[in-house]
mmCIF file of C-alpha atoms in Angstrom:
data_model
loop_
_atom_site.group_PDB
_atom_site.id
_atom_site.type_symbol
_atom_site.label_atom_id
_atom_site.label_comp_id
_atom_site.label_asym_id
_atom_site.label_seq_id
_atom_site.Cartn_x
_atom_site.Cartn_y
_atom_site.Cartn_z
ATOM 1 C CA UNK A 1 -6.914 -10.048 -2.233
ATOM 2 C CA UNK A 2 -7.575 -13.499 -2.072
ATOM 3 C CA UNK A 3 -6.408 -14.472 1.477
ATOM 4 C CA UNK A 4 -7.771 -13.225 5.079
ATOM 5 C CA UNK A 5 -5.278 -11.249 7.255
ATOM 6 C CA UNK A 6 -5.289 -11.481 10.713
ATOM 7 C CA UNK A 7 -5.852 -8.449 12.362
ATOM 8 C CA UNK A 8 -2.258 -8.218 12.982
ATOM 9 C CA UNK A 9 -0.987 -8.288 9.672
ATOM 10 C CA UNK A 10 -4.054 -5.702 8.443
ATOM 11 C CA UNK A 11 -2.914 -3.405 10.756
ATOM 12 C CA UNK A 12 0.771 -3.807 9.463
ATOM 13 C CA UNK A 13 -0.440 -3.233 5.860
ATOM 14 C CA UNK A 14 -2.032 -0.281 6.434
ATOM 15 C CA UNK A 15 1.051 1.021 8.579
ATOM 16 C CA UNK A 16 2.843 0.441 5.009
ATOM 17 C CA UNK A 17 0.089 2.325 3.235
ATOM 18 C CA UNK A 18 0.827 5.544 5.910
ATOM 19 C CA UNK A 19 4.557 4.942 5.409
ATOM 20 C CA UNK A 20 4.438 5.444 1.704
ATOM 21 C CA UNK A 21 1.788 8.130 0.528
ATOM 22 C CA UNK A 22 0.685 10.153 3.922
ATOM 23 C CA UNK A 23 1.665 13.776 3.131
ATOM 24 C CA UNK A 24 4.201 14.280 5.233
ATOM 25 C CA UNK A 25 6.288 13.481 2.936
ATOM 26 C CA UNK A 26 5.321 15.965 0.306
ATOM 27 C CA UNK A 27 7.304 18.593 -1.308
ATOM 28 C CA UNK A 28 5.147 21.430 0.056
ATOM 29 C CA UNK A 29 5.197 20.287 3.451
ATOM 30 C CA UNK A 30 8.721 19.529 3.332
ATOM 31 C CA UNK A 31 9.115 22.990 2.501
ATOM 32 C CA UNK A 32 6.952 24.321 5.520
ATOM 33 C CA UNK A 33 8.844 23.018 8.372
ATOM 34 C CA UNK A 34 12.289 23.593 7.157
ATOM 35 C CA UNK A 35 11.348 27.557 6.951
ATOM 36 C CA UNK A 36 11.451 27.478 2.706
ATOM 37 C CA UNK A 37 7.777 28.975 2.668
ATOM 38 C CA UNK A 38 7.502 32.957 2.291
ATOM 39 C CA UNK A 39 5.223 33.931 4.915
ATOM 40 C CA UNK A 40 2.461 34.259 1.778
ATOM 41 C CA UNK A 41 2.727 30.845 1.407
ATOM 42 C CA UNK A 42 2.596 29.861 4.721
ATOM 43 C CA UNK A 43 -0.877 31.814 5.114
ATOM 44 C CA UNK A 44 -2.320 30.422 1.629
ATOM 45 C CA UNK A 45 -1.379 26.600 3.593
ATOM 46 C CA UNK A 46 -3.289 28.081 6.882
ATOM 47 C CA UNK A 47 -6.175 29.386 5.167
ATOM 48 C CA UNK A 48 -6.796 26.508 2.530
ATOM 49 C CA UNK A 49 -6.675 24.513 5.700
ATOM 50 C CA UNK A 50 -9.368 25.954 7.469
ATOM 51 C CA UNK A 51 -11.708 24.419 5.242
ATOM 52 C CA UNK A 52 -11.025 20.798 5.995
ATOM 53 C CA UNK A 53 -11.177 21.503 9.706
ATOM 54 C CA UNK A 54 -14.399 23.221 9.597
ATOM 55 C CA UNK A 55 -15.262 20.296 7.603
ATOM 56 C CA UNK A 56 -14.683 17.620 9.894
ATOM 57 C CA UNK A 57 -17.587 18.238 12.373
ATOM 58 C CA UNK A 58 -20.148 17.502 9.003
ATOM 59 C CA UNK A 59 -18.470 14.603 8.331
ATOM 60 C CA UNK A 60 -18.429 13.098 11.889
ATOM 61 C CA UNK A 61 -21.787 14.260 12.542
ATOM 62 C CA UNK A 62 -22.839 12.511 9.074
ATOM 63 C CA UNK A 63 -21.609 9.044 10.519
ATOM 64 C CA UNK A 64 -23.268 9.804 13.809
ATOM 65 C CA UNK A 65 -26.416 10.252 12.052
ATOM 66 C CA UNK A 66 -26.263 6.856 10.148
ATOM 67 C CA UNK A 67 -24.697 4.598 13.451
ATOM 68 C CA UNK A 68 -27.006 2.210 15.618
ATOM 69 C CA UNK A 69 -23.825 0.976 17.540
ATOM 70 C CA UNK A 70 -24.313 3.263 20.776
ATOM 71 C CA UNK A 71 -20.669 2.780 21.679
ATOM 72 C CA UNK A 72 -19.382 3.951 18.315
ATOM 73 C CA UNK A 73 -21.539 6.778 18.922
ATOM 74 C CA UNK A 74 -20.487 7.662 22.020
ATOM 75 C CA UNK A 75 -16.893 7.490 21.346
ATOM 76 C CA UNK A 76 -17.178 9.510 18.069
ATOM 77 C CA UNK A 77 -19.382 11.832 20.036
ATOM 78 C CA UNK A 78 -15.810 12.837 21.036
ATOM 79 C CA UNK A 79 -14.666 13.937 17.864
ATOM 80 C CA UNK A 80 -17.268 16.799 17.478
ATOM 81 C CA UNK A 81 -16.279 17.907 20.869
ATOM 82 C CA UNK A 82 -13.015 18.408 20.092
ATOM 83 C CA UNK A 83 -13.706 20.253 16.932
ATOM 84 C CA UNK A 84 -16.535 22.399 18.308
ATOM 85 C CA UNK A 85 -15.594 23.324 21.665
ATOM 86 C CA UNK A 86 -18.512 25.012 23.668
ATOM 87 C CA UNK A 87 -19.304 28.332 25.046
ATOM 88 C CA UNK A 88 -16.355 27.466 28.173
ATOM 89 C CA UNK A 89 -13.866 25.878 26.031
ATOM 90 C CA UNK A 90 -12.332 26.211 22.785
ATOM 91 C CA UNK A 91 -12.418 23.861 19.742
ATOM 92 C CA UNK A 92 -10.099 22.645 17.104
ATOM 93 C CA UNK A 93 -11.867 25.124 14.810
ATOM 94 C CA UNK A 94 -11.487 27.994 16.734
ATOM 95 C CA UNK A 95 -7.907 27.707 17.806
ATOM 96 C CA UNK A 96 -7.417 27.419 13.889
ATOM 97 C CA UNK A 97 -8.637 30.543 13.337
ATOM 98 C CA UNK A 98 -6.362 31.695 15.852
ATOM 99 C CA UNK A 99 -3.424 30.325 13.683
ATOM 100 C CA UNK A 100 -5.240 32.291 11.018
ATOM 101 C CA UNK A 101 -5.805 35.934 13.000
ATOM 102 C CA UNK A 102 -2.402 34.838 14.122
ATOM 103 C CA UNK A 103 -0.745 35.366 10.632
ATOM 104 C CA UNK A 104 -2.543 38.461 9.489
ATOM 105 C CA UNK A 105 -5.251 36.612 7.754
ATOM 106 C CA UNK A 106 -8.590 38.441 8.023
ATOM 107 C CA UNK A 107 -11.331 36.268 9.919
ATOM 108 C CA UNK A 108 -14.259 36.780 7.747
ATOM 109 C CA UNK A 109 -11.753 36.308 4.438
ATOM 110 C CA UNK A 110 -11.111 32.732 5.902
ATOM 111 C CA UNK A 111 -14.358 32.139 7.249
ATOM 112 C CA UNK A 112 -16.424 33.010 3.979
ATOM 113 C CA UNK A 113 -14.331 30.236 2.432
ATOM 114 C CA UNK A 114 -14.209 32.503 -1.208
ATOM 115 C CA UNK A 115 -10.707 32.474 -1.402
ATOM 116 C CA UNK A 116 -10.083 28.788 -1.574
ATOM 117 C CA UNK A 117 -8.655 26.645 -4.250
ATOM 118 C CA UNK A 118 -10.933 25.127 -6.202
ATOM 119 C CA UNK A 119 -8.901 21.912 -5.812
ATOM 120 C CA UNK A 120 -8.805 22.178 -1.913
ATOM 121 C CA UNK A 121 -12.749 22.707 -1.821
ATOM 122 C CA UNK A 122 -13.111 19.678 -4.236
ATOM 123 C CA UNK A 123 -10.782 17.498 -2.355
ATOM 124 C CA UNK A 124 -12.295 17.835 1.021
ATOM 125 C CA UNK A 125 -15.829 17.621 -0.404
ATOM 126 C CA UNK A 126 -14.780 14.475 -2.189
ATOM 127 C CA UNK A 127 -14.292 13.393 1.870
ATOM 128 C CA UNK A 128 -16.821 14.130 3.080
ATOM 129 C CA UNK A 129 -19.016 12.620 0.165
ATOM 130 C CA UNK A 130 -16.941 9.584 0.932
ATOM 131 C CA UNK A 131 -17.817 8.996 4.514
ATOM 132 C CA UNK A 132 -21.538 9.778 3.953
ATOM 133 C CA UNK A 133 -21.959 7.416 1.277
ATOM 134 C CA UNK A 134 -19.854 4.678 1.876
ATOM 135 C CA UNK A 135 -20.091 1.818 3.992
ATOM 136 C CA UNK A 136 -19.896 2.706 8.134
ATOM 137 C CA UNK A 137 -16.698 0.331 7.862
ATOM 138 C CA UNK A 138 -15.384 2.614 5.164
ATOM 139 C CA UNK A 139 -16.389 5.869 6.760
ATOM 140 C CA UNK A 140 -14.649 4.828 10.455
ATOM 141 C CA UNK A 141 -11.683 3.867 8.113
ATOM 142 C CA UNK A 142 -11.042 7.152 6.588
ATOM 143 C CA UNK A 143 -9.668 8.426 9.540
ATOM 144 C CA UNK A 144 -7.418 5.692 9.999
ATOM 145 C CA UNK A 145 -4.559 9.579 8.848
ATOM 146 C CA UNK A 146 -4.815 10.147 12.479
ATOM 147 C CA UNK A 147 -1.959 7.104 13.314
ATOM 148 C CA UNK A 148 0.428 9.167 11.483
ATOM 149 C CA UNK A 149 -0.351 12.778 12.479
ATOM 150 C CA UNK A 150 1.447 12.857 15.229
ATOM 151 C CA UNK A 151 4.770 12.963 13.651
ATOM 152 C CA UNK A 152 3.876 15.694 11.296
ATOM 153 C CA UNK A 153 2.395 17.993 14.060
ATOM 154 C CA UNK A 154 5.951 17.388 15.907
ATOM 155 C CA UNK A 155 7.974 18.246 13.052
ATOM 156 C CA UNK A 156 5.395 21.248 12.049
ATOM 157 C CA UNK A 157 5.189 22.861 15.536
ATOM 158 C CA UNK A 158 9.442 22.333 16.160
ATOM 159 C CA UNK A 159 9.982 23.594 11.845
ATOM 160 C CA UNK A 160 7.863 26.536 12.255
ATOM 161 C CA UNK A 161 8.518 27.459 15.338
ATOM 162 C CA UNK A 162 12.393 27.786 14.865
ATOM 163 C CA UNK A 163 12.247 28.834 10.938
ATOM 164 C CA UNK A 164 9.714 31.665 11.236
ATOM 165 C CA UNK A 165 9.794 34.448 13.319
ATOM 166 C CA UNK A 166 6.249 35.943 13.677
ATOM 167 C CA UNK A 167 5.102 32.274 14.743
ATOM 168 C CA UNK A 168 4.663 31.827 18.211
ATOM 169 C CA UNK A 169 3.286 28.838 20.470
ATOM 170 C CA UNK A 170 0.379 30.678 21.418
ATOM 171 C CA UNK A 171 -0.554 30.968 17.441
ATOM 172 C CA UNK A 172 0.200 27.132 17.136
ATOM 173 C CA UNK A 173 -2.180 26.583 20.297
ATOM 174 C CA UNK A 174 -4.387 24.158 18.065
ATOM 175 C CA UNK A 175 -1.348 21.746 17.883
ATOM 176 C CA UNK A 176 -0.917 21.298 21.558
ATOM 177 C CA UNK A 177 -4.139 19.150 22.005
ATOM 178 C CA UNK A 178 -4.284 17.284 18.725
ATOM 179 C CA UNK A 179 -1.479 14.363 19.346
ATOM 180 C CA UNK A 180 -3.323 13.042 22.228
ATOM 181 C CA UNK A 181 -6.912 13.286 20.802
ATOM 182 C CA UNK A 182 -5.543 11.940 17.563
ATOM 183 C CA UNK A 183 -3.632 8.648 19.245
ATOM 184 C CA UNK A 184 -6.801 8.383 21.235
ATOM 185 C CA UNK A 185 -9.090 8.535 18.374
ATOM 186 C CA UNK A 186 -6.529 6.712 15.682
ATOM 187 C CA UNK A 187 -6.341 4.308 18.532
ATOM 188 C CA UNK A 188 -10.140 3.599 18.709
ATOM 189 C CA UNK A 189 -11.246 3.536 15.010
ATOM 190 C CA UNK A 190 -8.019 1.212 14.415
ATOM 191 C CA UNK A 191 -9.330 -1.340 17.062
ATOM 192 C CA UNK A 192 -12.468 -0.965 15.292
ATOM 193 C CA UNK A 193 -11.768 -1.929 11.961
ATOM 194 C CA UNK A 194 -9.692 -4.839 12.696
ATOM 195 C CA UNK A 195 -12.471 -5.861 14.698
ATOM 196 C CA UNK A 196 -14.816 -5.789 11.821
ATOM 197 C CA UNK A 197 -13.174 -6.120 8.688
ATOM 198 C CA UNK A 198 -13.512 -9.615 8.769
ATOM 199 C CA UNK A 199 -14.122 -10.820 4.865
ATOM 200 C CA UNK A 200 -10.822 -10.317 2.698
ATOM 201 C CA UNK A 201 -13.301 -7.868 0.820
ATOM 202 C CA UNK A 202 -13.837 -5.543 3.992
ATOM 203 C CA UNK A 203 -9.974 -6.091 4.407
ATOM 204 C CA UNK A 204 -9.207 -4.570 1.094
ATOM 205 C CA UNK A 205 -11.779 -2.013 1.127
ATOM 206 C CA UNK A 206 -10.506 -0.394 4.493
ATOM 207 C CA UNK A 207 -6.991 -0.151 2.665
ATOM 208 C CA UNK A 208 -8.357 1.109 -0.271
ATOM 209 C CA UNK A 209 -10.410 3.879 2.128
ATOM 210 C CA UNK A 210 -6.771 5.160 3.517
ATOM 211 C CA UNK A 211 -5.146 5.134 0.013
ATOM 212 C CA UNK A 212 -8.106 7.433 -0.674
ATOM 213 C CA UNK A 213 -7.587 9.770 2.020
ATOM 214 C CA UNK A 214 -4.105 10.141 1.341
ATOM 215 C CA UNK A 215 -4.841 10.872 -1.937
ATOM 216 C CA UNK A 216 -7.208 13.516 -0.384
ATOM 217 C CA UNK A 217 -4.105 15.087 2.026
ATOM 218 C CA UNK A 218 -1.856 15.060 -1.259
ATOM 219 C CA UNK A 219 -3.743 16.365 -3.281
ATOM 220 C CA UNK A 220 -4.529 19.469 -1.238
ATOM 221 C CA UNK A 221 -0.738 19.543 -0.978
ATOM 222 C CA UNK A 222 -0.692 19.555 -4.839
ATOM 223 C CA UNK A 223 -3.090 22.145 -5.317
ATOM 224 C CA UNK A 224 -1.124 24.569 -2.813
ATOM 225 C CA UNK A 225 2.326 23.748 -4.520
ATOM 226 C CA UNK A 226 1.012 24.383 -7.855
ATOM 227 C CA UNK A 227 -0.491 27.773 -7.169
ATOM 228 C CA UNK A 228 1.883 29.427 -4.759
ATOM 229 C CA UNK A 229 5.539 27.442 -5.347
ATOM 230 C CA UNK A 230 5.458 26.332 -8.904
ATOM 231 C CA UNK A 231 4.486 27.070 -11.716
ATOM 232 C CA UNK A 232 2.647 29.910 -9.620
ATOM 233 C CA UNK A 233 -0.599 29.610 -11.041
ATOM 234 C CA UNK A 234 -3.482 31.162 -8.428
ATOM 235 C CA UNK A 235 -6.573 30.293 -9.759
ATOM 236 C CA UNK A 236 -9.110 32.918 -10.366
ATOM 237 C CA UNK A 237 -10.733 34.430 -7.158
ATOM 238 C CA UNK A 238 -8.343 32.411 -4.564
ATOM 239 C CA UNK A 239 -5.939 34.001 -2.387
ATOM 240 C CA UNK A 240 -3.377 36.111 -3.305
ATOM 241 C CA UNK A 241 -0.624 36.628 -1.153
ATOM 242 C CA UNK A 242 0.329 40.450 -0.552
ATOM 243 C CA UNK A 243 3.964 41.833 -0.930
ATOM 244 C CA UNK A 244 6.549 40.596 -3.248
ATOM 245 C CA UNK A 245 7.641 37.677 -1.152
ATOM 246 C CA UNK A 246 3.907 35.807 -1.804
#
C-alpha cells in the first residue's frame, strides 16, 4: 500500500476482508445450521470449540498486561468479565460448557483439552502467540471477527435450533449475550484502530491482522471437516464420536 486511507475507507476495506474469508461461509458451518451435522459432529464442533473460548481470557489478559493506555484497559477489562464471570454470575466459558454437558459431552473430557485436534490446538495457539507478540495495534486488531459474529450466532442459534432436536435455548444460553458484547466490543476496538492506524504501514498491517484471524476461524473449520465429514480422518487421541451416525 502506497496511499493513506481515511478512516472511512479502512474501515470499508476491512468490511471486504470479513465479507470474503470470515467462516461463516465455510462448508462445515454451512453444514451446522442447515441440520447436515450428525449429532457426533455437532459435539466434535462444540468440544474443539471450547478451547478457543477458554483461550480468550489469556489472550486478553496478555494485552492487558502489556497496555499503558488506562482507557484501553479499562474497556478491555470488559472482555475478561464476560468470559470469566464471577462467583454471582456466569461467564462465556461456563455457559459453553453448558452447550457441552448439554450434548452429552463429559465435562472433564472437554475440560482436560486431550481430545482436541491437533490442528484446532495449533490454530488457536498460533492466536494467542499473535496478540502477545505483535504490536498493541495488531493485537486490538485481531478481534476486529467480532463485526461479523453477529450474523453467524443468528443463523447458528435459528439452524440449530429448528434442525436438531435435543438442542434447546437453554443449551444455547452462551449465544444470548454474545451479539451485544460483541457489537459493543467490535464497536470499540474498530474506533480504535482507525484512530491509530495512521501510517499506510499500520493501515496494511491491521488488514493483514484480520486476514490472519480468519485464517485462524477457517482453519479450525478445516481441521473439523477433514476429520469428521471428509475424508474422515480423526487424528490419533482426538475425539471420537460414539454410535454409527459420528
Amino acid at each position: 500500500m502506497s496511499d493513506r486511507l481515511t478512516p472511512d475507507k479502512l474501515e470499508a476495506r476491512l468490511r471486504e476482508i470479513g465479507a470474503g474469508r470470515y467462516h461463516i461461509h465455510h462448508p462445515f458451518h454451512r453444514m451446522l445450521h442447515s441440520g447436515q451435522c450428525s449429532k457426533g459432529q455437532v459435539q466434535a464442533w462444540a468440544l474443539n470449540r471450547y478451547y478457543y473460548q477458554a483461550m480468550i481470557p489469556l489472550k486478553d489478559a496478555s494485552l492487558i498486561g502489556r497496555c499503558e493506555d488506562q482507557a484501553l484497559r479499562r474497556e478491555w477489562r470488559k472482555r475478561l468479565d464476560d468470559h470469566d464471570g464471577d462467583d454471582d454470575r456466569p461467564g462465556g466459558i461456563e455457559r459453553w460448557l453448558r452447550l457441552t454437558d448439554g450434548l452429552g459431552l463429559d465435562r472433564a473430557d472437554v475440560t482436560s483439552t486431550r481430545l482436541l485436534l491437533p490442528a484446532t490446538r495449533f490454530a488457536v495457539q498460533a492466536y494467542v502467540h499473535y496478540v502477545r507478540e505483535r504490536s498493541l495495534l495488531e493485537a486490538v486488531a485481531s478481534c476486529l471477527t467480532e463485526m461479523f459474529s453477529p450474523q453467524i450466532i443468528t443463523e447458528r442459534m435459528s439452524g440449530m435450533l429448528a434442525n436438531y432436536d435435543y438442542v434447546t435455548p437453554e443449551i444455547l444460553s452462551y449465544f444470548d449475550k454474545r451479539p451485544p458484547q460483541a457489537e459493543r466490543d467490535a464497536s470499540f476496538a474498530l474506533g480504535w484502530v482507525k484512530q491509530h492506524a495512521r501510517t499506510p504501514e499500520q493501515q496494511q498491517a491491521v488488514m493483514d491482522t484480520l486476514m490472519f484471524k480468519c485464517d485462524v476461524l477457517w482453519c479450525m473449520m478445516d481441521a473439523l471437516h477433514y476429520a469428521y465429514v471428509t475424508p474422515g480422518l480423526v487424528s490419533p487421541g482426538a475425539f471420537v464420536p460414539r454410535g454409527a451416525d459420528g
